[in-house]
Amino acid sequence: MSNIVERLRNSNIKPSYARIKIMEYLMEHPVHPTVEEIYQNLVREIPTLSKTTVYNTLDLFIRHNLARVITIEENETRYDADTTNHGHFKCETCGALYDFTVDEDNLATRGLGDFVVTEKHVYFKGICKKCLYNQ
Amino acid sequence: MSNIVERLRNSNIKPSYARIKIMEYLMEHPVHPTVEEIYQNLVREIPTLSKTTVYNTLDLFIRHNLARVITIEENETRYDADTTNHGHFKCETCGALYDFTVDEDNLATRGLGDFVVTEKHVYFKGICKKCLYNQ
DNA sequence: ATATAATTTTGTACTGTTTACATTTTATAT
DNA sequence: ATATAAAATGTAAACAGTACAAAATTATAT
């Protein structure tokens, strides 16, 4: 809890209750939740919470690099409080999302000569272990 | 034109006029157009075209691996007829999308032991050459 | 402590993309 | 020519996300 307050303060974000709770939820549920998931779970604890606040707060986090958007899903945007380099795997059978380690720094590319790269994203799709064996 | 008919036939897709034209548009405009762009441009030539047909046809292409979805944009889905491995770069200043060559096969990963990977996607964000120099 | 200002949160209405589905049109085969 | 299957169309609806103004909360100054 207090480390979350620290995290927010370090980014010059006033640690309001909603902001703390949303960041806490993101960090404790690293399954890349959607706005809907975050809202439905937190509204139990914060009955006055509005979905707009969740959107606003997540946008705030992203502008301050405390969270990232994951665009692996076509319809719904997902959020991730882990801003270090890592890849995402989506199982097309069960829909689950997994993190994996990827060496993005040594990724060989051609055709980006003078471009400034600020974000690198890697995502795979396929079938996860569970779906391969458990049925 | 006839090579497009071939492409469709090879995937057991009946080459109707709309399908040929949509595939042709995708191949001649490798800027990863949206449904809206494809529709607005083709409806001039095919006045009876409906947006639903564009959606249906693109879904059909994707199911037959003749096109890919690019999920680099948050709001609108983009489509790409080039299904070979390559990365996408989005300029956050001008919004343009660029292709680049990426060695996806030799991408070092950890944590995907027994997973079957069917698709690998790499996309970067940053500032393109034009935006860096031309202003 | 109180008033004032600034910030945060909320709710409603709206926008725009995508889907569902029934109808119409077009192609294919008998 | 007629029946059957496939493709295309149009409308309505679903749904995520945004705009914005009002309300509530928090901070600041007197």
mmCIF file of C-alpha atoms (C1' of nucleotides) in Angstrom:
data_model
loop_
_atom_site.group_PDB
_atom_site.id
_atom_site.type_symbol
_atom_site.label_atom_id
_atom_site.label_comp_id
_atom_site.label_asym_id
_atom_site.label_seq_id
_atom_site.Cartn_x
_atom_site.Cartn_y
_atom_site.Cartn_z
ATOM 1 C CA MET A 1 0.000 0.000 0.000
ATOM 2 C CA SER A 2 2.604 2.554 1.060
ATOM 3 C CA ASN A 3 4.907 1.521 -1.768
ATOM 4 C CA ILE A 4 2.070 2.299 -4.123
ATOM 5 C CA VAL A 5 1.726 5.746 -2.603
ATOM 6 C CA GLU A 6 5.457 6.116 -3.166
ATOM 7 C CA ARG A 7 5.157 4.997 -6.767
ATOM 8 C CA LEU A 8 2.484 7.591 -7.432
ATOM 9 C CA ARG A 9 4.290 10.390 -5.581
ATOM 10 C CA ASN A 10 7.487 9.661 -7.515
ATOM 11 C CA SER A 11 5.562 10.387 -10.672
ATOM 12 C CA ASN A 12 3.977 13.523 -9.257
ATOM 13 C CA ILE A 13 0.567 11.921 -9.065
ATOM 14 C CA LYS A 14 -1.502 12.759 -6.033
ATOM 15 C CA PRO A 15 -2.282 9.461 -4.313
ATOM 16 C CA SER A 16 -6.054 9.653 -4.068
ATOM 17 C CA TYR A 17 -7.961 6.628 -2.815
ATOM 18 C CA ALA A 18 -9.220 5.653 -6.267
ATOM 19 C CA ARG A 19 -5.777 5.975 -7.795
ATOM 20 C CA ILE A 20 -4.165 3.893 -5.080
ATOM 21 C CA LYS A 21 -6.783 1.191 -5.403
ATOM 22 C CA ILE A 22 -6.577 1.063 -9.194
ATOM 23 C CA MET A 23 -2.783 0.835 -9.131
ATOM 24 C CA GLU A 24 -3.008 -1.788 -6.386
ATOM 25 C CA TYR A 25 -5.432 -3.819 -8.465
ATOM 26 C CA LEU A 26 -3.178 -3.611 -11.499
ATOM 27 C CA MET A 27 -0.152 -4.745 -9.529
ATOM 28 C CA GLU A 28 -1.896 -7.550 -7.666
ATOM 29 C CA HIS A 29 -3.638 -8.861 -10.771
ATOM 30 C CA PRO A 30 -0.927 -9.026 -13.412
ATOM 31 C CA VAL A 31 -3.269 -10.757 -15.820
ATOM 32 C CA HIS A 32 -3.687 -7.540 -17.793
ATOM 33 C CA PRO A 33 -7.229 -6.695 -16.782
ATOM 34 C CA THR A 34 -9.683 -4.691 -18.826
ATOM 35 C CA VAL A 35 -11.423 -1.538 -17.619
ATOM 36 C CA GLU A 36 -14.557 -3.601 -17.063
ATOM 37 C CA GLU A 37 -12.711 -6.097 -14.845
ATOM 38 C CA ILE A 38 -11.058 -3.379 -12.806
ATOM 39 C CA TYR A 39 -14.308 -1.498 -12.390
ATOM 40 C CA GLN A 40 -16.447 -4.528 -11.461
ATOM 41 C CA ASN A 41 -13.961 -5.619 -8.811
ATOM 42 C CA LEU A 42 -13.260 -2.253 -7.262
ATOM 43 C CA VAL A 43 -16.843 -0.986 -7.223
ATOM 44 C CA ARG A 44 -17.545 -3.498 -4.427
ATOM 45 C CA GLU A 45 -15.041 -1.702 -2.258
ATOM 46 C CA ILE A 46 -15.656 1.790 -3.635
ATOM 47 C CA PRO A 47 -19.395 1.913 -4.314
ATOM 48 C CA THR A 48 -19.215 5.444 -5.734
ATOM 49 C CA LEU A 49 -16.559 4.529 -8.293
ATOM 50 C CA SER A 50 -17.389 5.419 -11.853
ATOM 51 C CA LYS A 51 -16.062 3.813 -14.978
ATOM 52 C CA THR A 52 -14.929 7.207 -16.231
ATOM 53 C CA THR A 53 -12.596 7.427 -13.246
ATOM 54 C CA VAL A 54 -11.066 4.104 -14.175
ATOM 55 C CA TYR A 55 -10.487 5.327 -17.725
ATOM 56 C CA ASN A 56 -9.101 8.671 -16.524
ATOM 57 C CA THR A 57 -6.821 7.079 -13.968
ATOM 58 C CA LEU A 58 -5.416 4.506 -16.363
ATOM 59 C CA ASP A 59 -4.734 7.216 -18.929
ATOM 60 C CA LEU A 60 -2.955 9.176 -16.228
ATOM 61 C CA PHE A 61 -0.811 6.174 -15.329
ATOM 62 C CA ILE A 62 0.073 5.623 -18.980
ATOM 63 C CA ARG A 63 1.063 9.242 -19.512
ATOM 64 C CA HIS A 64 3.404 8.886 -16.526
ATOM 65 C CA ASN A 65 4.756 5.520 -17.655
ATOM 66 C CA LEU A 66 3.343 3.681 -14.670
ATOM 67 C CA ALA A 67 1.314 1.381 -16.894
ATOM 68 C CA ARG A 68 1.148 0.160 -20.463
ATOM 69 C CA VAL A 69 -1.595 -0.645 -22.891
ATOM 70 C CA ILE A 70 -1.627 -4.134 -24.331
ATOM 71 C CA THR A 71 -3.166 -4.271 -27.781
ATOM 72 C CA ILE A 72 -3.280 -8.002 -28.340
ATOM 73 C CA GLU A 73 -7.035 -8.192 -28.001
ATOM 74 C CA GLU A 74 -9.052 -6.817 -30.891
ATOM 75 C CA ASN A 75 -12.043 -5.529 -28.975
ATOM 76 C CA GLU A 76 -11.007 -4.561 -25.457
ATOM 77 C CA THR A 77 -7.973 -2.671 -24.273
ATOM 78 C CA ARG A 78 -5.923 -4.327 -21.533
ATOM 79 C CA TYR A 79 -3.605 -2.708 -19.017
ATOM 80 C CA ASP A 80 -0.332 -3.755 -17.455
ATOM 81 C CA ALA A 81 1.491 -2.156 -14.532
ATOM 82 C CA ASP A 82 4.690 -3.941 -15.488
ATOM 83 C CA THR A 83 6.440 -1.505 -17.799
ATOM 84 C CA THR A 84 9.643 -3.498 -18.120
ATOM 85 C CA ASN A 85 10.287 -5.290 -21.389
ATOM 86 C CA HIS A 86 8.386 -8.532 -21.728
ATOM 87 C CA GLY A 87 6.270 -10.295 -24.294
ATOM 88 C CA HIS A 88 2.663 -11.430 -24.194
ATOM 89 C CA PHE A 89 1.243 -14.705 -25.367
ATOM 90 C CA LYS A 90 -2.432 -15.175 -26.082
ATOM 91 C CA CYS A 91 -3.866 -18.667 -26.160
ATOM 92 C CA GLU A 92 -6.400 -18.753 -28.956
ATOM 93 C CA THR A 93 -8.153 -21.724 -27.408
ATOM 94 C CA CYS A 94 -8.825 -20.556 -23.847
ATOM 95 C CA GLY A 95 -8.121 -16.848 -24.361
ATOM 96 C CA ALA A 96 -5.665 -16.637 -21.464
ATOM 97 C CA LEU A 97 -2.820 -14.143 -21.586
ATOM 98 C CA TYR A 98 0.690 -15.103 -20.436
ATOM 99 C CA ASP A 99 3.826 -13.062 -19.930
ATOM 100 C CA PHE A 100 7.133 -14.287 -21.227
ATOM 101 C CA THR A 101 10.696 -13.077 -21.261
ATOM 102 C CA VAL A 102 11.960 -11.700 -24.517
ATOM 103 C CA ASP A 103 15.268 -10.147 -25.473
ATOM 104 C CA GLU A 104 13.876 -7.058 -27.158
ATOM 105 C CA ASP A 105 17.142 -5.176 -26.975
ATOM 106 C CA ASN A 106 18.959 -7.582 -29.251
ATOM 107 C CA LEU A 107 16.136 -7.887 -31.717
ATOM 108 C CA ALA A 108 17.632 -7.550 -35.180
ATOM 109 C CA THR A 109 15.737 -5.127 -37.390
ATOM 110 C CA ARG A 110 16.266 -3.464 -40.746
ATOM 111 C CA GLY A 111 14.437 -0.476 -42.171
ATOM 112 C CA LEU A 112 14.303 1.760 -39.111
ATOM 113 C CA GLY A 113 17.480 3.680 -39.799
ATOM 114 C CA ASP A 114 16.862 7.114 -38.373
ATOM 115 C CA PHE A 115 13.713 6.377 -36.418
ATOM 116 C CA VAL A 116 13.514 6.985 -32.699
ATOM 117 C CA VAL A 117 12.044 3.938 -31.002
ATOM 118 C CA THR A 118 10.366 4.601 -27.678
ATOM 119 C CA GLU A 119 8.380 1.392 -27.202
ATOM 120 C CA LYS A 120 8.950 -2.190 -28.264
ATOM 121 C CA HIS A 121 6.111 -4.669 -28.151
ATOM 122 C CA VAL A 122 6.220 -8.382 -28.842
ATOM 123 C CA TYR A 123 3.248 -10.656 -28.739
ATOM 124 C CA PHE A 124 2.662 -14.202 -29.840
ATOM 125 C CA LYS A 125 -0.470 -16.197 -30.395
ATOM 126 C CA GLY A 126 -0.954 -19.935 -30.272
ATOM 127 C CA ILE A 127 -2.032 -22.688 -27.911
ATOM 128 C CA CYS A 128 -0.952 -22.805 -24.293
ATOM 129 C CA LYS A 129 0.293 -25.800 -22.356
ATOM 130 C CA LYS A 130 -2.974 -26.351 -20.515
ATOM 131 C CA CYS A 131 -5.024 -26.486 -23.672
ATOM 132 C CA LEU A 132 -2.511 -28.825 -25.315
ATOM 133 C CA TYR A 133 -2.464 -31.438 -22.558
ATOM 134 C CA ASN A 134 -5.548 -31.099 -20.382
ATOM 135 C CA GLN A 135 -7.959 -32.160 -23.078
ATOM 136 C CA MET B 1 -6.063 -9.263 -61.186
ATOM 137 C CA SER B 2 -5.789 -12.871 -62.329
ATOM 138 C CA ASN B 3 -3.118 -13.573 -59.735
ATOM 139 C CA ILE B 4 -5.608 -12.391 -57.135
ATOM 140 C CA VAL B 5 -8.218 -14.807 -58.471
ATOM 141 C CA GLU B 6 -5.563 -17.477 -58.176
ATOM 142 C CA ARG B 7 -4.769 -16.493 -54.603
ATOM 143 C CA LEU B 8 -8.412 -16.757 -53.640
ATOM 144 C CA ARG B 9 -8.971 -20.051 -55.506
ATOM 145 C CA ASN B 10 -5.893 -21.563 -53.861
ATOM 146 C CA SER B 11 -7.576 -20.944 -50.531
ATOM 147 C CA ASN B 12 -10.908 -22.310 -51.704
ATOM 148 C CA ILE B 13 -12.519 -18.890 -51.707
ATOM 149 C CA LYS B 14 -14.882 -18.154 -54.560
ATOM 150 C CA PRO B 15 -13.518 -15.100 -56.328
ATOM 151 C CA SER B 16 -16.538 -12.843 -56.312
ATOM 152 C CA TYR B 17 -16.173 -9.297 -57.538
ATOM 153 C CA ALA B 18 -16.227 -7.772 -54.050
ATOM 154 C CA ARG B 19 -13.656 -10.254 -52.752
ATOM 155 C CA ILE B 20 -11.317 -9.642 -55.684
ATOM 156 C CA LYS B 21 -11.577 -5.897 -55.273
ATOM 157 C CA ILE B 22 -11.021 -5.974 -51.527
ATOM 158 C CA MET B 23 -7.977 -8.228 -51.871
ATOM 159 C CA GLU B 24 -6.692 -6.030 -54.689
ATOM 160 C CA TYR B 25 -7.081 -2.953 -52.532
ATOM 161 C CA LEU B 26 -5.235 -4.599 -49.649
ATOM 162 C CA MET B 27 -2.346 -5.638 -51.864
ATOM 163 C CA GLU B 28 -2.036 -2.328 -53.709
ATOM 164 C CA HIS B 29 -2.291 -0.257 -50.542
ATOM 165 C CA PRO B 30 0.085 -1.893 -48.096
ATOM 166 C CA VAL B 31 -0.415 0.893 -45.600
ATOM 167 C CA HIS B 32 -2.627 -1.352 -43.480
ATOM 168 C CA PRO B 33 -5.965 0.281 -44.208
ATOM 169 C CA THR B 34 -8.962 0.287 -41.915
ATOM 170 C CA VAL B 35 -12.397 -1.010 -42.863
ATOM 171 C CA GLU B 36 -13.510 2.572 -43.288
ATOM 172 C CA GLU B 37 -10.695 3.364 -45.716
ATOM 173 C CA ILE B 38 -11.319 0.242 -47.772
ATOM 174 C CA TYR B 39 -15.047 0.894 -47.882
ATOM 175 C CA GLN B 40 -14.812 4.589 -48.772
ATOM 176 C CA ASN B 41 -12.423 3.898 -51.642
ATOM 177 C CA LEU B 42 -14.153 0.863 -53.106
ATOM 178 C CA VAL B 43 -17.702 2.170 -52.843
ATOM 179 C CA ARG B 44 -16.879 4.575 -55.677
ATOM 180 C CA GLU B 45 -16.266 1.644 -57.962
ATOM 181 C CA ILE B 46 -18.842 -0.678 -56.427
ATOM 182 C CA PRO B 47 -21.758 1.571 -55.476
ATOM 183 C CA THR B 48 -23.745 -1.284 -53.943
ATOM 184 C CA LEU B 49 -20.911 -2.280 -51.605
ATOM 185 C CA SER B 50 -21.848 -2.451 -47.947
ATOM 186 C CA LYS B 51 -19.554 -2.105 -44.999
ATOM 187 C CA THR B 52 -20.756 -5.434 -43.665
ATOM 188 C CA THR B 53 -19.378 -7.078 -46.801
ATOM 189 C CA VAL B 54 -15.994 -5.521 -46.125
ATOM 190 C CA TYR B 55 -16.052 -6.891 -42.577
ATOM 191 C CA ASN B 56 -17.227 -10.324 -43.719
ATOM 192 C CA THR B 57 -14.667 -10.527 -46.487
ATOM 193 C CA LEU B 58 -11.753 -9.481 -44.302
ATOM 194 C CA ASP B 59 -12.771 -12.043 -41.686
ATOM 195 C CA LEU B 60 -12.871 -14.643 -44.425
ATOM 196 C CA PHE B 61 -9.369 -13.692 -45.584
ATOM 197 C CA ILE B 62 -8.064 -13.879 -42.059
ATOM 198 C CA ARG B 63 -9.557 -17.308 -41.455
ATOM 199 C CA HIS B 64 -7.781 -18.483 -44.605
ATOM 200 C CA ASN B 65 -4.496 -16.767 -43.717
ATOM 201 C CA LEU B 66 -4.662 -14.413 -46.684
ATOM 202 C CA ALA B 67 -4.546 -11.381 -44.403
ATOM 203 C CA ARG B 68 -3.601 -10.394 -40.903
ATOM 204 C CA VAL B 69 -4.986 -8.078 -38.306
ATOM 205 C CA ILE B 70 -2.676 -5.396 -37.009
ATOM 206 C CA THR B 71 -3.493 -4.389 -33.457
ATOM 207 C CA ILE B 72 -1.183 -1.451 -33.008
ATOM 208 C CA GLU B 73 -3.972 1.097 -33.107
ATOM 209 C CA GLU B 74 -6.180 1.250 -30.057
ATOM 210 C CA ASN B 75 -9.459 2.176 -31.657
ATOM 211 C CA GLU B 76 -9.547 0.914 -35.234
ATOM 212 C CA THR B 77 -8.501 -2.450 -36.571
ATOM 213 C CA ARG B 78 -6.089 -2.450 -39.480
ATOM 214 C CA TYR B 79 -5.550 -5.138 -42.084
ATOM 215 C CA ASP B 80 -2.494 -6.383 -43.926
ATOM 216 C CA ALA B 81 -2.349 -8.727 -46.917
ATOM 217 C CA ASP B 82 1.325 -9.400 -46.267
ATOM 218 C CA THR B 83 1.305 -12.445 -44.011
ATOM 219 C CA THR B 84 5.060 -12.923 -44.008
ATOM 220 C CA ASN B 85 6.968 -12.007 -40.879
ATOM 221 C CA HIS B 86 7.595 -8.313 -40.515
ATOM 222 C CA GLY B 87 7.307 -5.658 -37.852
ATOM 223 C CA HIS B 88 5.220 -2.511 -37.699
ATOM 224 C CA PHE B 89 6.306 0.894 -36.536
ATOM 225 C CA LYS B 90 3.838 3.579 -35.553
ATOM 226 C CA CYS B 91 4.939 7.196 -35.463
ATOM 227 C CA GLU B 92 3.282 8.796 -32.477
ATOM 228 C CA THR B 93 3.690 12.250 -34.003
ATOM 229 C CA CYS B 94 2.124 11.866 -37.446
ATOM 230 C CA GLY B 95 0.371 8.535 -36.886
ATOM 231 C CA ALA B 96 1.911 6.889 -39.950
ATOM 232 C CA LEU B 97 2.529 3.146 -39.979
ATOM 233 C CA TYR B 98 5.727 1.690 -41.421
ATOM 234 C CA ASP B 99 6.816 -1.866 -42.101
ATOM 235 C CA PHE B 100 10.241 -3.052 -41.112
ATOM 236 C CA THR B 101 12.214 -6.233 -41.340
ATOM 237 C CA VAL B 102 12.576 -8.176 -38.137
ATOM 238 C CA ASP B 103 14.227 -11.489 -37.413
ATOM 239 C CA GLU B 104 11.364 -13.049 -35.520
ATOM 240 C CA ASP B 105 12.665 -16.568 -35.920
ATOM 241 C CA ASN B 106 15.775 -15.911 -33.865
ATOM 242 C CA LEU B 107 13.990 -13.966 -31.182
ATOM 243 C CA ALA B 108 15.193 -15.284 -27.863
ATOM 244 C CA THR B 109 12.377 -16.051 -25.447
ATOM 245 C CA ARG B 110 11.997 -17.770 -22.125
ATOM 246 C CA GLY B 111 8.824 -18.966 -20.483
ATOM 247 C CA LEU B 112 7.046 -20.511 -23.456
ATOM 248 C CA GLY B 113 8.352 -24.048 -22.951
ATOM 249 C CA ASP B 114 5.561 -26.239 -24.245
ATOM 250 C CA PHE B 115 3.465 -23.617 -25.952
ATOM 251 C CA VAL B 116 2.637 -23.857 -29.622
ATOM 252 C CA VAL B 117 3.290 -20.496 -31.268
ATOM 253 C CA THR B 118 1.311 -19.841 -34.428
ATOM 254 C CA GLU B 119 1.789 -16.106 -34.819
ATOM 255 C CA LYS B 120 4.581 -13.728 -33.891
ATOM 256 C CA HIS B 121 3.950 -10.003 -33.854
ATOM 257 C CA VAL B 122 6.438 -7.222 -33.274
ATOM 258 C CA TYR B 123 5.551 -3.570 -33.211
ATOM 259 C CA PHE B 124 7.443 -0.486 -32.180
ATOM 260 C CA LYS B 125 6.348 3.024 -31.439
ATOM 261 C CA GLY B 126 8.333 6.224 -31.634
ATOM 262 C CA ILE B 127 9.048 9.093 -34.012
ATOM 263 C CA CYS B 128 9.664 8.591 -37.716
ATOM 264 C CA LYS B 129 12.374 10.156 -39.830
ATOM 265 C CA LYS B 130 10.046 12.705 -41.433
ATOM 266 C CA CYS B 131 8.820 14.044 -38.124
ATOM 267 C CA LEU B 132 12.361 14.194 -36.755
ATOM 268 C CA TYR B 133 13.826 16.279 -39.572
ATOM 269 C CA ASN B 134 11.035 18.008 -41.474
ATOM 270 C CA GLN B 135 10.099 20.336 -38.660
ATOM 271 C "C1'" DA C 1 -12.193 27.879 11.429
ATOM 272 C "C1'" DT C 2 -13.959 29.601 7.016
ATOM 273 C "C1'" DA C 3 -13.940 30.928 2.524
ATOM 274 C "C1'" DT C 4 -11.799 30.266 -1.826
ATOM 275 C "C1'" DA C 5 -9.491 27.895 -5.258
ATOM 276 C "C1'" DA C 6 -7.850 23.788 -7.357
ATOM 277 C "C1'" DT C 7 -8.267 19.101 -8.108
ATOM 278 C "C1'" DT C 8 -10.609 14.894 -8.497
ATOM 279 C "C1'" DT C 9 -14.632 12.238 -9.284
ATOM 280 C "C1'" DT C 10 -19.024 11.367 -11.134
ATOM 281 C "C1'" DG C 11 -22.977 10.679 -14.402
ATOM 282 C "C1'" DT C 12 -25.069 11.371 -18.700
ATOM 283 C "C1'" DA C 13 -25.068 11.665 -23.346
ATOM 284 C "C1'" DC C 14 -22.749 10.798 -27.326
ATOM 285 C "C1'" DT C 15 -19.504 8.889 -30.920
ATOM 286 C "C1'" DG C 16 -17.769 5.403 -33.704
ATOM 287 C "C1'" DT C 17 -16.501 0.562 -34.528
ATOM 288 C "C1'" DT C 18 -18.102 -3.866 -34.888
ATOM 289 C "C1'" DT C 19 -21.640 -7.580 -34.867
ATOM 290 C "C1'" DA C 20 -26.266 -9.985 -35.503
ATOM 291 C "C1'" DC C 21 -29.477 -11.171 -38.500
ATOM 292 C "C1'" DA C 22 -33.059 -11.229 -41.797
ATOM 293 C "C1'" DT C 23 -33.679 -9.984 -46.605
ATOM 294 C "C1'" DT C 24 -32.228 -9.616 -51.199
ATOM 295 C "C1'" DT C 25 -29.284 -10.610 -54.862
ATOM 296 C "C1'" DT C 26 -26.227 -13.512 -57.449
ATOM 297 C "C1'" DA C 27 -24.266 -17.852 -58.877
ATOM 298 C "C1'" DT C 28 -24.594 -22.938 -59.652
ATOM 299 C "C1'" DA C 29 -26.638 -27.229 -60.778
ATOM 300 C "C1'" DT C 30 -30.365 -30.101 -62.236
ATOM 301 C "C1'" DA D 1 -36.346 -22.630 -66.367
ATOM 302 C "C1'" DT D 2 -36.347 -23.778 -61.652
ATOM 303 C "C1'" DA D 3 -34.470 -25.019 -57.366
ATOM 304 C "C1'" DT D 4 -30.655 -24.637 -54.270
ATOM 305 C "C1'" DA D 5 -26.689 -22.740 -52.372
ATOM 306 C "C1'" DA D 6 -23.667 -18.906 -51.657
ATOM 307 C "C1'" DA D 7 -22.732 -14.072 -51.248
ATOM 308 C "C1'" DA D 8 -23.971 -9.364 -50.426
ATOM 309 C "C1'" DT D 9 -26.819 -5.939 -48.381
ATOM 310 C "C1'" DG D 10 -29.149 -2.860 -44.923
ATOM 311 C "C1'" DT D 11 -30.912 -2.030 -40.572
ATOM 312 C "C1'" DA D 12 -30.685 -2.275 -35.920
ATOM 313 C "C1'" DA D 13 -28.320 -3.190 -31.908
ATOM 314 C "C1'" DA D 14 -24.274 -3.965 -28.853
ATOM 315 C "C1'" DC D 15 -20.422 -2.190 -26.763
ATOM 316 C "C1'" DA D 16 -16.017 0.210 -25.698
ATOM 317 C "C1'" DG D 17 -14.478 4.476 -25.189
ATOM 318 C "C1'" DT D 18 -14.846 9.814 -24.949
ATOM 319 C "C1'" DA D 19 -16.570 14.614 -24.002
ATOM 320 C "C1'" DC D 20 -18.103 17.466 -20.869
ATOM 321 C "C1'" DA D 21 -20.381 19.776 -17.302
ATOM 322 C "C1'" DA D 22 -21.830 19.248 -12.592
ATOM 323 C "C1'" DA D 23 -20.820 17.616 -8.096
ATOM 324 C "C1'" DA D 24 -17.824 16.301 -4.576
ATOM 325 C "C1'" DT D 25 -13.637 16.326 -2.460
ATOM 326 C "C1'" DT D 26 -9.237 18.116 -1.132
ATOM 327 C "C1'" DA D 27 -5.884 21.691 -0.581
ATOM 328 C "C1'" DT D 28 -4.638 26.624 0.300
ATOM 329 C "C1'" DA D 29 -4.926 31.115 2.161
ATOM 330 C "C1'" DT D 30 -6.915 34.506 5.039
#
